[in-house]
C-alpha positions as a Python dict, from the first residue, in 0.01 Angstrom:
ca = {
    (1, 'M'): (0, 0, 0),
    (2, 'N'): (-293, 15, 241),
    (3, 'T'): (-158, 110, 586),
    (4, 'S'): (-490, 131, 772),
    (5, 'R'): (-424, -184, 979),
    (6, 'G'): (-441, -82, 1344),
    (7, 'F'): (-250, -378, 1491),
    (8, 'L'): (-115, -722, 1399),
    (9, 'H'): (-291, -1033, 1525),
    (10, 'I'): (21, -1217, 1643),
    (11, 'T'): (5, -1463, 1935),
    (12, 'Y'): (268, -1562, 2191),
    (13, 'K'): (260, -1908, 2035),
    (14, 'L'): (486, -1772, 1761),
    (15, 'Y'): (737, -1626, 2008),
    (16, 'H'): (756, -1950, 2206),
    (17, 'H'): (783, -2157, 1887),
    (18, 'L'): (1088, -1950, 1795),
    (19, 'D'): (1253, -2073, 2117),
    (20, 'L'): (1375, -2357, 1895),
    (21, 'I'): (1637, -2103, 1790),
    (22, 'D'): (1812, -1855, 2012),
    (23, 'G'): (2001, -1531, 2051),
    (24, 'E'): (2040, -1285, 1769),
    (25, 'R'): (1904, -1529, 1512),
    (26, 'K'): (1568, -1541, 1691),
    (27, 'S'): (1534, -1162, 1683),
    (28, 'H'): (1626, -1156, 1312),
    (29, 'C'): (1360, -1418, 1233),
    (30, 'L'): (1098, -1222, 1425),
    (31, 'N'): (1200, -904, 1241),
    (32, 'V'): (1165, -1075, 903),
    (33, 'F'): (828, -1224, 1007),
    (34, 'L'): (698, -876, 1094),
    (35, 'S'): (811, -750, 754),
    (36, 'V'): (618, -1031, 581),
    (37, 'M'): (312, -954, 795),
    (38, 'K'): (329, -592, 678),
    (39, 'Y'): (222, -714, 332),
    (40, 'A'): (31, -1035, 420),
    (41, 'W'): (-332, -945, 500),
    (42, 'K'): (-627, -1160, 601),
    (43, 'K'): (-830, -1054, 297),
    (44, 'N'): (-570, -1205, 64),
    (45, 'G'): (-522, -1521, 268),
    (46, 'Y'): (-217, -1388, 450),
    (47, 'K'): (-19, -1412, 127),
    (48, 'A'): (248, -1168, 13),
    (49, 'D'): (461, -1156, -302),
    (50, 'L'): (792, -1018, -184),
    (51, 'R'): (1151, -973, -293),
    (52, 'H'): (1443, -982, -51),
    (53, 'E'): (1507, -617, -140),
    (54, 'T'): (1169, -518, 10),
    (55, 'I'): (1240, -701, 337),
    (56, 'H'): (1589, -547, 341),
    (57, 'K'): (1439, -196, 326),
    (58, 'D'): (1199, -280, 610),
    (59, 'T'): (1447, -450, 843),
    (60, 'G'): (1792, -322, 748),
    (61, 'L'): (1917, -683, 751),
    (62, 'C'): (2157, -807, 483),
    (63, 'R'): (2022, -1037, 212),
    (64, 'T'): (2215, -1338, 342),
    (65, 'T'): (2053, -1304, 685),
    (66, 'I'): (1710, -1249, 529),
    (67, 'K'): (1744, -1564, 316),
    (68, 'S'): (1857, -1767, 620),
    (69, 'C'): (1566, -1638, 832),
    (70, 'L'): (1307, -1714, 563),
    (71, 'E'): (1445, -2067, 529),
    (72, 'T'): (1420, -2112, 907),
    (73, 'L'): (1063, -1977, 918),
    (74, 'N'): (972, -2214, 635),
    (75, 'K'): (1127, -2516, 809),
    (76, 'L'): (948, -2428, 1132),
    (77, 'N'): (619, -2412, 936),
    (78, 'I'): (566, -2047, 1030),
    (79, 'V'): (589, -1892, 683),
    (80, 'K'): (550, -2111, 376),
    (81, 'S'): (760, -2011, 72),
    (82, 'I'): (644, -2067, -286),
    (83, 'R'): (880, -1978, -571),
    (84, 'G'): (735, -1764, -851),
    (85, 'R'): (864, -1611, -1174),
    (86, 'S'): (968, -1277, -1030),
    (87, 'G'): (1023, -1364, -664),
    (88, 'K'): (854, -1571, -397),
    (89, 'T'): (508, -1585, -245),
    (90, 'Y'): (501, -1615, 133),
    (91, 'I'): (200, -1752, 321),
    (92, 'V'): (178, -1702, 697),
    (93, 'N'): (57, -1998, 904),
    (94, 'E'): (-261, -1880, 1082),
    (95, 'V'): (-196, -2100, 1384),
    (96, 'F'): (41, -1825, 1499),
    (97, 'L'): (-217, -1550, 1446),
    (98, 'K'): (-531, -1445, 1628),
    (99, 'A'): (-837, -1566, 1438),
    (100, 'E'): (-1031, -1307, 1237),
    (101, 'K'): (-1375, -1436, 1145),
    (102, 'T'): (-1453, -1155, 903),
    (103, 'Y'): (-1265, -1317, 616),
    (104, 'P'): (-1248, -1668, 465),
    (105, 'Q'): (-991, -1913, 592),
    (106, 'S'): (-654, -1898, 416),
    (107, 'E'): (-511, -2186, 221),
    (108, 'I'): (-246, -2276, 475),
    (109, 'A'): (-317, -2547, 734),
    (110, 'V'): (-443, -2436, 1074),
    (111, 'K'): (-209, -2685, 1247),
    (112, 'P'): (150, -2749, 1144),
    (113, 'T'): (157, -3086, 969),
    (114, 'P'): (441, -3324, 1066),
    (115, 'D'): (698, -3357, 790),
    (116, 'S'): (994, -3592, 821),
    (117, 'R'): (1198, -3364, 596),
    (118, 'F'): (1212, -3107, 876),
    (119, 'T'): (1332, -3345, 1149),
    (120, 'T'): (1706, -3307, 1091),
    (121, 'T'): (1683, -2931, 1057),
    (122, 'L'): (1486, -2893, 1378),
    (123, 'E'): (1732, -3111, 1571),
    (124, 'E'): (2015, -2898, 1433),
    (125, 'T'): (1833, -2582, 1538),
    (126, 'I'): (1778, -2713, 1890),
    (127, 'Y'): (2152, -2781, 1921),
    (128, 'I'): (2225, -2424, 1810),
    (129, 'N'): (1987, -2322, 2085),
    (130, 'N'): (2200, -2520, 2333),
    (131, 'I'): (2508, -2327, 2223),
    (132, 'G'): (2319, -2005, 2284),
    (133, 'K'): (2208, -2125, 2628),
    (134, 'I'): (2566, -2203, 2728),
    (135, 'V'): (2676, -1857, 2618),
    (136, 'K'): (2386, -1692, 2805),
    (137, 'S'): (2418, -1892, 3126),
    (138, 'L'): (2792, -1822, 3155),
    (139, 'A'): (2784, -1465, 3025),
    (140, 'G'): (3094, -1273, 3131),
    (141, 'D'): (3309, -1583, 3184),
    (142, 'S'): (3464, -1646, 2842),
    (143, 'Q'): (3695, -1922, 2964),
    (144, 'R'): (3409, -2127, 3113),
    (145, 'I'): (3200, -2071, 2799),
    (146, 'I'): (3482, -2198, 2575),
    (147, 'E'): (3540, -2500, 2802),
    (148, 'E'): (3171, -2596, 2795),
    (149, 'L'): (3140, -2541, 2418),
    (150, 'S'): (3448, -2759, 2359),
    (151, 'K'): (3245, -3055, 2493),
    (152, 'L'): (2998, -3028, 2201),
    (153, 'P'): (3046, -3210, 1866),
    (154, 'I'): (3295, -3028, 1645),
    (155, 'E'): (3055, -3020, 1346),
    (156, 'D'): (2796, -2828, 1549),
    (157, 'L'): (3060, -2577, 1651),
    (158, 'K'): (3170, -2532, 1289),
    (159, 'N'): (2810, -2479, 1173),
    (160, 'E'): (2732, -2213, 1436),
    (161, 'K'): (2642, -1877, 1276),
    (162, 'V'): (2587, -1653, 1579),
    (163, 'N'): (2865, -1717, 1834),
    (164, 'V'): (3132, -1776, 1571),
    (165, 'Y'): (3435, -1643, 1761),
    (166, 'L'): (3361, -1841, 2079),
    (167, 'C'): (3303, -2157, 1877),
    (168, 'K'): (3638, -2113, 1698),
    (169, 'Q'): (3808, -2085, 2037),
    (170, 'A'): (3621, -2395, 2156),
    (171, 'I'): (3730, -2590, 1847),
    (172, 'Q'): (4095, -2493, 1914),
    (173, 'L'): (4064, -2603, 2278),
    (174, 'K'): (3898, -2928, 2171),
    (175, 'E'): (4183, -3003, 1928),
    (176, 'D'): (4447, -2914, 2190),
    (177, 'N'): (4285, -3147, 2443),
    (178, 'E'): (4279, -3431, 2189),
    (179, 'I'): (4651, -3382, 2118),
    (180, 'K'): (4728, -3384, 2491),
    (181, 'S'): (4526, -3703, 2542),
    (182, 'K'): (4733, -3882, 2274),
    (183, 'A'): (5069, -3744, 2384),
    (184, 'T'): (5337, -3978, 2531),
    (185, 'Y'): (5509, -3835, 2836),
    (186, 'V'): (5864, -3924, 2954),
    (187, 'N'): (5927, -3995, 3321),
    (188, 'A'): (6064, -3687, 3502),
    (189, 'D'): (6356, -3886, 3650),
    (190, 'K'): (6472, -3987, 3303),
    (191, 'I'): (6462, -3625, 3187),
    (192, 'L'): (6665, -3508, 3492),
    (193, 'S'): (6915, -3789, 3443),
    (194, 'A'): (6963, -3699, 3076),
    (195, 'L'): (7008, -3330, 3160),
    (196, 'S'): (7264, -3418, 3429),
    (197, 'K'): (7458, -3632, 3182),
    (198, 'I'): (7462, -3352, 2921),
    (199, 'K'): (7577, -3103, 3185),
    (200, 'K'): (7857, -3339, 3294),
    (201, 'E'): (7979, -3413, 2941),
    (202, 'T'): (7992, -3046, 2846),
    (203, 'N'): (8208, -2963, 3151),
    (204, 'I'): (8568, -2875, 3039),
    (205, 'R'): (8742, -3037, 3340),
    (206, 'Y'): (8541, -3358, 3286),
    (207, 'Q'): (8638, -3365, 2916),
    (208, 'E'): (9010, -3315, 3003),
    (209, 'K'): (8997, -3594, 3262),
    (210, 'K'): (8821, -3826, 3017),
    (211, 'E'): (9084, -3763, 2746),
    (212, 'Y'): (9365, -3825, 2999),
    (213, 'N'): (9215, -4156, 3104),
    (214, 'I'): (9175, -4265, 2740),
    (215, 'R'): (9539, -4177, 2655),
    (216, 'N'): (9671, -4367, 2953),
    (217, 'G'): (9434, -4661, 2931),
    (218, 'I'): (9283, -4585, 3267),
    (219, 'K'): (8941, -4730, 3337),
    (220, 'P'): (8801, -4555, 3648),
    (221, 'W'): (8509, -4793, 3686),
    (222, 'E'): (8747, -5086, 3739),
    (223, 'N'): (8901, -4912, 4040),
    (224, 'K'): (8556, -4892, 4206),
    (225, 'K'): (8525, -5271, 4229),
}
């Protein structure tokens, strides 16, 4: 492979566009993007035929993470994926690169084109970003983080891939709060009265007195009138 490239023509537009995701996932996506750019050159239209194994060797990321990052980059219109016979061809969107006038324009669009198929995914990704923001803003206070996360929809918590442990704790808290909200509570006076009655009826002297009264037909309550 030709390694004479002095630097990569990446703009801050890419980094800010990746703000749609957050935390560790953002760094993984950037790492995978850099691996693709290692093989995607201007002279070949910023195209690269790559296997996941190649990206794995470059980044050290597992194949599951690599696949997830490539899907995210594709949905964000950063790297377009085209399936081939022996792997995939990846085309980098030039809107995130510094223009090089020496070579012809690549086949990919200069501006990301709106696509309704991406809407749901992008909304999902933004919500994941909100989870990351809660974790970051309350860093060091696990209890507060769990309380704030428990206010989010349970499906979003279940689908979280980065802050899995905290989201599991938030789901448990959410379920506990729902149980508490549906619980029926007994008046404290009734509980104390019932406990007093049990205590009285289990007293040996009371039991002996009660049996005596029954044998002799004595009704103490009548004497109180």
